[in-house]
Short mmCIF file of C-alpha atoms in Angstrom, two decimals:
data_model
loop_
_atom_site.label_atom_id
_atom_site.label_comp_id
_atom_site.label_asym_id
_atom_site.label_seq_id
_atom_site.Cartn_x
_atom_site.Cartn_y
_atom_site.Cartn_z
CA UNK A 3 86.52 70.67 -21.75
CA UNK A 4 85.10 69.51 -18.44
CA UNK A 5 88.55 68.32 -17.39
CA UNK A 6 90.00 71.77 -18.20
CA UNK A 7 87.36 73.53 -16.06
CA UNK A 8 88.08 71.28 -13.09
CA UNK A 9 91.79 72.01 -13.32
CA UNK A 10 91.14 75.75 -13.60
CA UNK A 11 88.91 75.71 -10.54
CA UNK A 12 91.56 73.81 -8.69
CA UNK A 13 94.07 76.54 -9.48
CA UNK A 14 91.69 79.29 -8.40
CA UNK A 15 90.76 77.55 -5.18
CA UNK A 16 94.32 76.79 -4.24
CA UNK A 17 95.63 80.31 -4.83
CA UNK A 18 94.62 81.76 -1.40
CA UNK A 19 96.69 79.11 0.33
CA UNK A 20 99.82 80.95 -0.85
CA UNK A 21 98.38 84.45 -1.12
CA UNK A 22 98.70 85.58 2.51
CA UNK A 23 102.38 84.64 3.00
CA UNK A 24 102.97 86.36 -0.33
CA UNK A 25 101.22 89.41 1.09
CA UNK A 26 103.73 89.45 3.94
CA UNK A 27 106.51 89.48 1.35
CA UNK A 28 104.71 92.18 -0.62
CA UNK A 29 104.23 94.27 2.53
CA UNK A 30 107.94 93.94 3.28
CA UNK A 31 108.84 95.10 -0.22
CA UNK A 32 106.50 98.09 0.05
CA UNK A 33 107.99 98.90 3.45
CA UNK A 34 111.53 98.75 2.14
CA UNK A 35 110.46 100.94 -0.77
CA UNK A 36 109.14 103.57 1.68
CA UNK A 37 105.49 103.07 0.68
CA UNK A 38 104.28 102.79 4.24
CA UNK A 39 100.53 103.21 3.76
CA UNK A 40 100.49 100.53 1.07
CA UNK A 41 102.58 98.30 3.32
CA UNK A 42 100.16 98.84 6.23
CA UNK A 43 97.10 98.03 4.13
CA UNK A 44 98.69 94.79 2.99
CA UNK A 45 100.16 93.65 6.32
CA UNK A 46 96.90 94.37 8.16
CA UNK A 47 95.15 91.94 5.83
CA UNK A 48 97.94 89.39 5.99
CA UNK A 49 97.92 88.95 9.77
CA UNK A 50 94.25 87.97 9.67
CA UNK A 51 95.06 84.86 7.66
CA UNK A 52 95.54 81.49 9.39
CA UNK A 53 99.01 81.14 7.85
CA UNK A 54 100.17 84.48 9.25
CA UNK A 55 98.30 85.19 12.46
CA UNK A 56 100.72 83.02 14.43
CA UNK A 57 103.77 84.04 12.46
CA UNK A 58 106.14 86.07 14.62
CA UNK A 59 107.91 87.46 11.57
CA UNK A 60 104.68 88.85 10.12
CA UNK A 61 103.77 90.55 13.37
CA UNK A 62 107.26 91.98 13.84
CA UNK A 63 107.14 93.34 10.30
CA UNK A 64 103.80 94.97 11.11
CA UNK A 65 105.30 96.61 14.20
CA UNK A 66 108.27 97.83 12.16
CA UNK A 67 106.02 99.30 9.46
CA UNK A 68 103.84 101.16 11.95
CA UNK A 69 107.01 102.23 13.78
CA UNK A 70 108.36 103.72 10.56
CA UNK A 71 105.07 105.58 10.15
CA UNK A 72 105.40 106.95 13.70
CA UNK A 73 108.81 108.40 12.89
CA UNK A 74 107.94 109.61 9.39
CA UNK A 75 107.42 113.32 8.82
CA UNK A 76 106.42 113.01 5.19
CA UNK A 77 103.72 110.35 5.17
CA UNK A 78 100.13 111.63 4.90
CA UNK A 79 97.66 109.38 6.71
CA UNK A 80 94.27 109.39 8.39
CA UNK A 81 95.53 106.94 11.01
CA UNK A 82 95.54 108.65 14.40
CA UNK A 83 98.74 108.88 16.41
CA UNK A 84 97.32 106.75 19.20
CA UNK A 85 96.18 104.10 16.69
CA UNK A 86 99.71 103.95 15.26
CA UNK A 87 101.26 103.29 18.67
CA UNK A 88 98.51 100.84 19.59
CA UNK A 89 99.37 98.87 16.44
CA UNK A 90 103.09 98.96 17.27
CA UNK A 91 102.45 97.72 20.79
CA UNK A 92 99.98 94.97 19.88
CA UNK A 93 102.29 93.76 17.09
CA UNK A 94 105.39 93.47 19.25
CA UNK A 95 103.40 91.99 22.13
CA UNK A 96 102.15 89.31 19.72
CA UNK A 97 105.73 88.54 18.70
CA UNK A 98 106.70 88.22 22.35
CA UNK A 99 103.82 85.79 22.86
CA UNK A 100 104.68 83.65 19.85
CA UNK A 101 108.49 83.84 19.95
CA UNK A 102 109.04 80.55 18.11
CA UNK A 103 112.71 80.67 19.02
CA UNK A 104 113.15 84.02 17.31
CA UNK A 105 115.84 86.41 18.39
CA UNK A 106 113.82 89.39 19.63
CA UNK A 107 116.78 91.56 20.66
CA UNK A 108 116.28 93.87 17.64
CA UNK A 109 112.60 94.17 18.45
CA UNK A 110 113.40 94.94 22.08
CA UNK A 111 115.49 97.90 20.95
CA UNK A 112 112.53 99.07 18.91
CA UNK A 113 110.29 98.66 21.94
CA UNK A 114 112.52 100.96 23.98
CA UNK A 115 112.46 103.58 21.22
CA UNK A 116 108.73 103.50 20.56
CA UNK A 117 107.86 103.16 24.23
CA UNK A 118 109.68 106.40 25.00
CA UNK A 119 108.09 108.07 22.00
CA UNK A 120 104.59 106.94 23.01
CA UNK A 121 105.12 108.34 26.50
CA UNK A 122 106.37 111.70 25.22
CA UNK A 123 103.61 112.05 22.63
CA UNK A 124 101.10 111.08 25.32
CA UNK A 125 102.35 113.85 27.60
CA UNK A 126 101.84 116.30 24.73
CA UNK A 127 98.27 115.09 24.26
CA UNK A 128 97.65 115.32 28.00
CA UNK A 129 98.91 118.89 28.11
CA UNK A 130 96.35 119.95 25.49
CA UNK A 131 93.63 118.11 27.46
CA UNK A 132 93.19 115.28 24.93
CA UNK A 133 93.04 112.80 27.79
CA UNK A 134 91.55 109.90 25.84
CA UNK A 135 94.36 109.90 23.27
CA UNK A 136 96.93 110.46 26.00
CA UNK A 137 95.71 107.44 27.95
CA UNK A 138 95.87 105.23 24.87
CA UNK A 139 99.47 106.30 24.24
CA UNK A 140 100.46 105.72 27.87
CA UNK A 141 98.97 102.22 27.71
CA UNK A 142 101.05 101.51 24.60
CA UNK A 143 104.16 102.71 26.43
CA UNK A 144 103.38 100.30 29.28
CA UNK A 145 102.93 97.34 26.91
CA UNK A 146 106.16 98.09 25.05
CA UNK A 147 108.06 98.39 28.33
CA UNK A 148 106.79 95.04 29.56
CA UNK A 149 108.34 93.28 26.56
CA UNK A 150 111.71 94.39 27.94
CA UNK A 151 110.69 93.43 31.49
CA UNK A 152 110.57 97.15 32.26
CA UNK A 153 107.85 98.58 34.48
CA UNK A 154 107.16 102.09 33.22
CA UNK A 155 106.02 103.66 36.48
CA UNK A 156 105.55 107.10 34.95
CA UNK A 157 103.29 105.72 32.21
CA UNK A 158 101.26 103.78 34.79
CA UNK A 159 100.81 106.93 36.85
CA UNK A 160 99.88 108.90 33.75
CA UNK A 161 97.17 106.36 32.83
CA UNK A 162 95.68 106.88 36.29
CA UNK A 163 95.87 110.64 35.96
CA UNK A 164 94.32 110.69 32.48
CA UNK A 165 91.56 108.35 33.66
CA UNK A 166 90.82 110.68 36.55
CA UNK A 167 90.54 113.61 34.13
CA UNK A 168 88.13 111.49 32.07
CA UNK A 169 86.17 110.80 35.28
CA UNK A 170 86.83 107.10 34.78
CA UNK A 171 87.54 106.64 38.47
CA UNK A 172 87.45 102.85 38.35
CA UNK A 173 90.42 102.74 35.96
CA UNK A 174 92.09 105.54 37.90
CA UNK A 175 91.81 103.54 41.13
CA UNK A 176 93.19 100.44 39.39
CA UNK A 177 96.28 102.26 38.13
CA UNK A 178 96.86 104.24 41.34
CA UNK A 179 96.82 100.83 43.08
CA UNK A 180 99.45 99.61 40.62
CA UNK A 181 101.58 102.65 41.47
CA UNK A 182 101.40 101.71 45.14
CA UNK A 183 102.35 98.09 44.40
CA UNK A 184 105.51 99.16 42.58
CA UNK A 185 106.34 101.79 45.22
CA UNK A 186 105.89 104.81 42.98
CA UNK A 187 105.38 107.99 45.08
CA UNK A 188 103.41 106.11 47.75
CA UNK A 189 102.53 109.10 49.95
CA UNK A 190 100.92 110.88 47.02
CA UNK A 191 99.32 107.72 45.63
CA UNK A 192 97.46 107.00 48.86
CA UNK A 193 95.79 110.41 48.62
CA UNK A 194 95.00 110.00 44.92
CA UNK A 195 93.70 106.45 45.34
CA UNK A 196 91.50 107.52 48.24
CA UNK A 197 90.11 110.35 46.12
CA UNK A 198 89.23 107.92 43.32
CA UNK A 199 87.40 105.66 45.78
CA UNK A 200 85.59 108.70 47.15
CA UNK A 201 84.38 109.64 43.66
CA UNK A 202 83.20 106.06 43.15
CA UNK A 203 81.18 106.30 46.35
CA UNK A 204 83.20 103.48 47.92
CA UNK A 205 83.47 104.92 51.44
CA UNK A 206 84.86 101.67 52.88
CA UNK A 207 87.83 101.59 50.49
CA UNK A 208 88.23 105.36 50.86
CA UNK A 209 88.65 105.20 54.63
CA UNK A 210 90.72 102.00 54.51
CA UNK A 211 93.15 103.60 52.03
CA UNK A 212 93.51 106.74 54.15
CA UNK A 213 94.09 104.78 57.35
CA UNK A 214 96.68 102.57 55.67
CA UNK A 215 98.36 105.66 54.24
CA UNK A 216 98.52 107.43 57.61
CA UNK A 217 99.82 104.25 59.26
CA UNK A 218 102.70 104.02 56.77
CA UNK A 219 103.29 107.78 56.45
CA UNK A 220 102.32 109.29 59.82
CA UNK A 221 103.81 112.72 59.00
CA UNK A 222 102.01 113.27 55.70
CA UNK A 223 99.78 116.31 56.21
CA UNK A 224 97.48 115.59 53.24
CA UNK A 225 96.67 112.11 54.50
CA UNK A 226 96.19 113.30 58.08
CA UNK A 227 93.91 116.11 56.88
CA UNK A 228 91.80 113.66 54.88
CA UNK A 229 91.41 111.20 57.74
CA UNK A 230 90.70 114.17 60.00
CA UNK A 231 87.76 115.13 57.78
CA UNK A 232 86.48 111.55 57.93
CA UNK A 233 86.50 111.69 61.72
CA UNK A 234 84.84 115.10 61.77
CA UNK A 235 82.11 113.87 59.42
CA UNK A 236 81.42 110.92 61.71
CA UNK A 237 81.38 113.13 64.82
CA UNK A 238 84.61 111.67 66.22
CA UNK A 239 85.87 115.03 67.51
CA UNK A 240 88.33 113.58 70.01
CA UNK A 241 89.95 111.43 67.32
CA UNK A 242 90.03 114.43 65.00
CA UNK A 243 91.66 116.52 67.72
CA UNK A 244 94.51 114.00 68.01
CA UNK A 245 95.10 114.12 64.26
CA UNK A 246 94.98 117.90 64.27
CA UNK A 247 97.57 118.08 67.03
CA UNK A 248 99.91 116.09 64.75
CA UNK A 249 99.28 118.50 61.91
CA UNK A 250 100.01 121.53 64.10
CA UNK A 251 103.30 119.95 65.16
CA UNK A 252 104.21 119.61 61.48
CA UNK A 253 103.05 123.12 60.54
CA UNK A 254 102.76 125.34 63.65
CA UNK A 255 102.47 128.61 61.70
CA UNK A 256 99.40 127.54 59.75
CA UNK A 257 96.40 129.67 60.87
CA UNK A 258 93.87 127.29 59.29
CA UNK A 259 95.05 124.47 61.54
CA UNK A 260 94.70 126.60 64.66
CA UNK A 261 91.23 127.71 63.57
CA UNK A 262 90.24 124.07 62.98
CA UNK A 263 91.68 123.19 66.37
CA UNK A 264 89.54 125.90 67.97
CA UNK A 265 86.42 124.72 66.12
CA UNK A 266 86.84 121.16 67.40
CA UNK A 267 87.45 122.36 70.96
CA UNK A 268 84.35 124.54 70.59
CA UNK A 269 82.32 121.45 69.64
CA UNK A 270 83.74 119.60 72.63
CA UNK A 271 82.55 122.49 74.89
CA UNK A 272 86.17 123.29 75.78
CA UNK A 273 85.60 126.99 75.22
CA UNK A 274 88.62 128.36 77.12
CA UNK A 275 90.98 126.23 75.04
CA UNK A 276 89.03 127.14 71.90
CA UNK A 277 89.59 130.85 72.63
CA UNK A 278 93.35 130.25 72.80
CA UNK A 279 93.34 128.48 69.41
CA UNK A 280 91.15 131.12 67.74
CA UNK A 281 93.41 133.90 69.03
CA UNK A 282 96.48 132.04 67.76
CA UNK A 283 94.90 131.79 64.28
CA UNK A 284 94.05 135.52 64.33
CA UNK A 285 97.58 136.42 65.46
CA UNK A 286 98.99 134.48 62.51
CA UNK A 287 96.52 136.05 60.04
CA UNK A 288 94.55 139.10 61.27
CA UNK A 289 92.50 139.10 58.04
CA UNK A 290 91.31 135.53 58.49
CA UNK A 291 87.54 135.91 58.88
CA UNK A 292 86.53 132.50 60.25
CA UNK A 293 88.37 132.63 63.60
CA UNK A 294 87.35 136.28 64.02
CA UNK A 295 83.68 135.39 63.63
CA UNK A 296 83.83 132.15 65.63
CA UNK A 297 85.55 133.89 68.53
CA UNK A 298 82.88 136.60 68.55
CA UNK A 299 80.13 133.96 68.39
CA UNK A 300 81.76 132.03 71.24
CA UNK A 301 81.77 135.13 73.46
CA UNK A 302 78.18 135.90 72.46
CA UNK A 303 76.98 132.39 73.31
CA UNK A 304 78.85 132.50 76.61
CA UNK A 305 77.13 135.81 77.35
CA UNK A 306 73.72 134.23 76.68
CA UNK A 307 74.51 131.33 79.03
CA UNK A 308 75.68 133.69 81.77
CA UNK A 309 72.62 135.87 81.29
CA UNK A 310 70.35 132.84 81.69
CA UNK A 311 72.22 131.88 84.85
CA UNK A 312 71.88 135.44 86.19
CA UNK A 313 68.12 135.31 85.73
CA UNK A 314 68.00 132.45 88.22
CA UNK A 315 69.67 134.52 90.97
CA UNK A 316 67.32 135.86 93.63
CA UNK A 317 69.76 138.01 95.58
CA UNK A 318 69.89 141.54 94.10
CA UNK A 319 73.58 142.16 94.85
CA UNK A 320 74.63 138.82 93.44
CA UNK A 321 72.43 139.40 90.39
CA UNK A 322 74.03 142.79 89.71
CA UNK A 323 77.50 141.32 90.04
CA UNK A 324 76.65 138.55 87.60
CA UNK A 325 75.11 141.02 85.13
CA UNK A 326 78.30 143.09 85.17
CA UNK A 327 80.13 139.94 84.11
CA UNK A 328 77.50 139.30 81.42
CA UNK A 329 77.89 142.81 80.02
CA UNK A 330 81.67 142.47 79.87
CA UNK A 331 81.31 139.24 77.90
CA UNK A 332 78.83 140.81 75.47
CA UNK A 333 81.17 143.78 75.06
CA UNK A 334 83.99 141.36 74.21
CA UNK A 335 81.70 139.64 71.69
CA UNK A 336 80.82 143.00 70.17
CA UNK A 337 84.47 144.01 69.77
CA UNK A 338 85.34 140.70 68.16
CA UNK A 339 82.36 140.74 65.80
CA UNK A 340 83.24 144.29 64.76
CA UNK A 341 86.70 143.02 63.78
CA UNK A 342 85.06 140.22 61.79
CA UNK A 343 82.81 142.80 60.12
CA UNK A 344 85.88 144.81 59.06
CA UNK A 345 87.31 141.73 57.37
CA UNK A 346 84.03 140.76 55.68
CA UNK A 347 81.65 143.75 55.61
CA UNK A 348 78.86 142.03 53.67
CA UNK A 349 78.49 138.96 55.89
CA UNK A 350 74.88 138.80 57.10
CA UNK A 351 75.57 136.46 60.04
CA UNK A 352 78.10 138.89 61.47
CA UNK A 353 75.73 141.83 61.03
CA UNK A 354 72.84 139.96 62.65
CA UNK A 355 75.01 139.01 65.63
CA UNK A 356 76.27 142.58 65.94
CA UNK A 357 72.69 143.84 65.88
CA UNK A 358 71.88 141.65 68.88
CA UNK A 359 75.01 142.83 70.69
CA UNK A 360 74.15 146.49 70.13
CA UNK A 361 70.62 145.85 71.36
CA UNK A 362 72.00 144.13 74.47
CA UNK A 363 74.43 147.01 75.13
CA UNK A 364 71.76 149.67 74.43
CA UNK A 365 73.89 151.07 71.60
CA UNK A 366 71.14 152.70 69.50
CA UNK A 367 73.54 154.19 66.98
CA UNK A 368 75.27 150.88 66.32
CA UNK A 369 71.93 149.10 66.17
CA UNK A 370 70.59 151.48 63.50
CA UNK A 371 73.81 151.33 61.52
CA UNK A 372 73.81 147.54 61.15
CA UNK A 373 70.03 147.51 60.63
CA UNK A 374 70.46 149.87 57.68
CA UNK A 375 73.28 147.70 56.35
CA UNK A 376 71.14 144.57 56.57
CA UNK A 377 68.28 146.31 54.78
CA UNK A 378 70.63 147.38 52.00
CA UNK A 379 71.62 143.72 51.61
CA UNK A 380 67.97 142.73 51.31
CA UNK A 381 67.61 141.29 54.80
#
């Protein structure tokens, strides 16, 4: 009796040694019979076993089963789409790692098919703002492409884009960098990569990326505009002016550029040149408020400076002559600010400046009118 028990235990203990390879066979039979969920449950267990985890055939079978599930319209499953493609990709990648002298040409054809499918399904997920699922699918497309020595530049870009939407700027920067390395849309990628660094708070990498981008693509207006803003933020107005001149050459009919040009000249105390730029912006877009207001403010400030200078004059005739000049400047400021007020009637700064102009010009009616307007706005 004791001998019988020992033999029985030996049988029981030895059974698992053969069970997992048998599970691979069973999974294959279920797969061929169209019972995909059963096949998946079995093959997922089988590949965990020591006898199967380094078996290229088992992993390829797993990829094929999940691939069949991806293309099936009839199978009901709780497995998410992205999990299906992740399983396909990791299975075929494992085969590629093991190889064992296997002919993987059939699998490579499958990789092309499922890689394209993963990309297309990912785009669908992205379009409905399911960015997490979309990114997972794009990553699967990349892995499947690599098995065929194919660099899926669109999938790489899409991973970066989905990561940006997820506010995962570190991953976004990583994949935008990959896009640059493979030469995918470099002018755009420099801007996108710089933006990712900016969101990460990495100002050094942000500026370095922009400068490298402008160096390689000197006529790209987006890059020039970005580096222009960096220079403006740091107070480098002369450097910004040089960049802005390049932008105006590229887009001479853009009123925003001429306004920006005027603003920089204004900061550099080059008021006569600033007036020319502001007027150019207004000529291109008469309803553009900013140059209208800035031009009025420039005239007003010039009037204040001239008035202060006049107060230093002792000679009565010279003083009167200077004050006539002052009044003409304030009148010009008033006219310009009135135009700005027409464009933006509720702007308090314009109304306050107009109020001072009317007071200076002894225009009681205008003064009361803007005073009433300011009161109605709660000022």
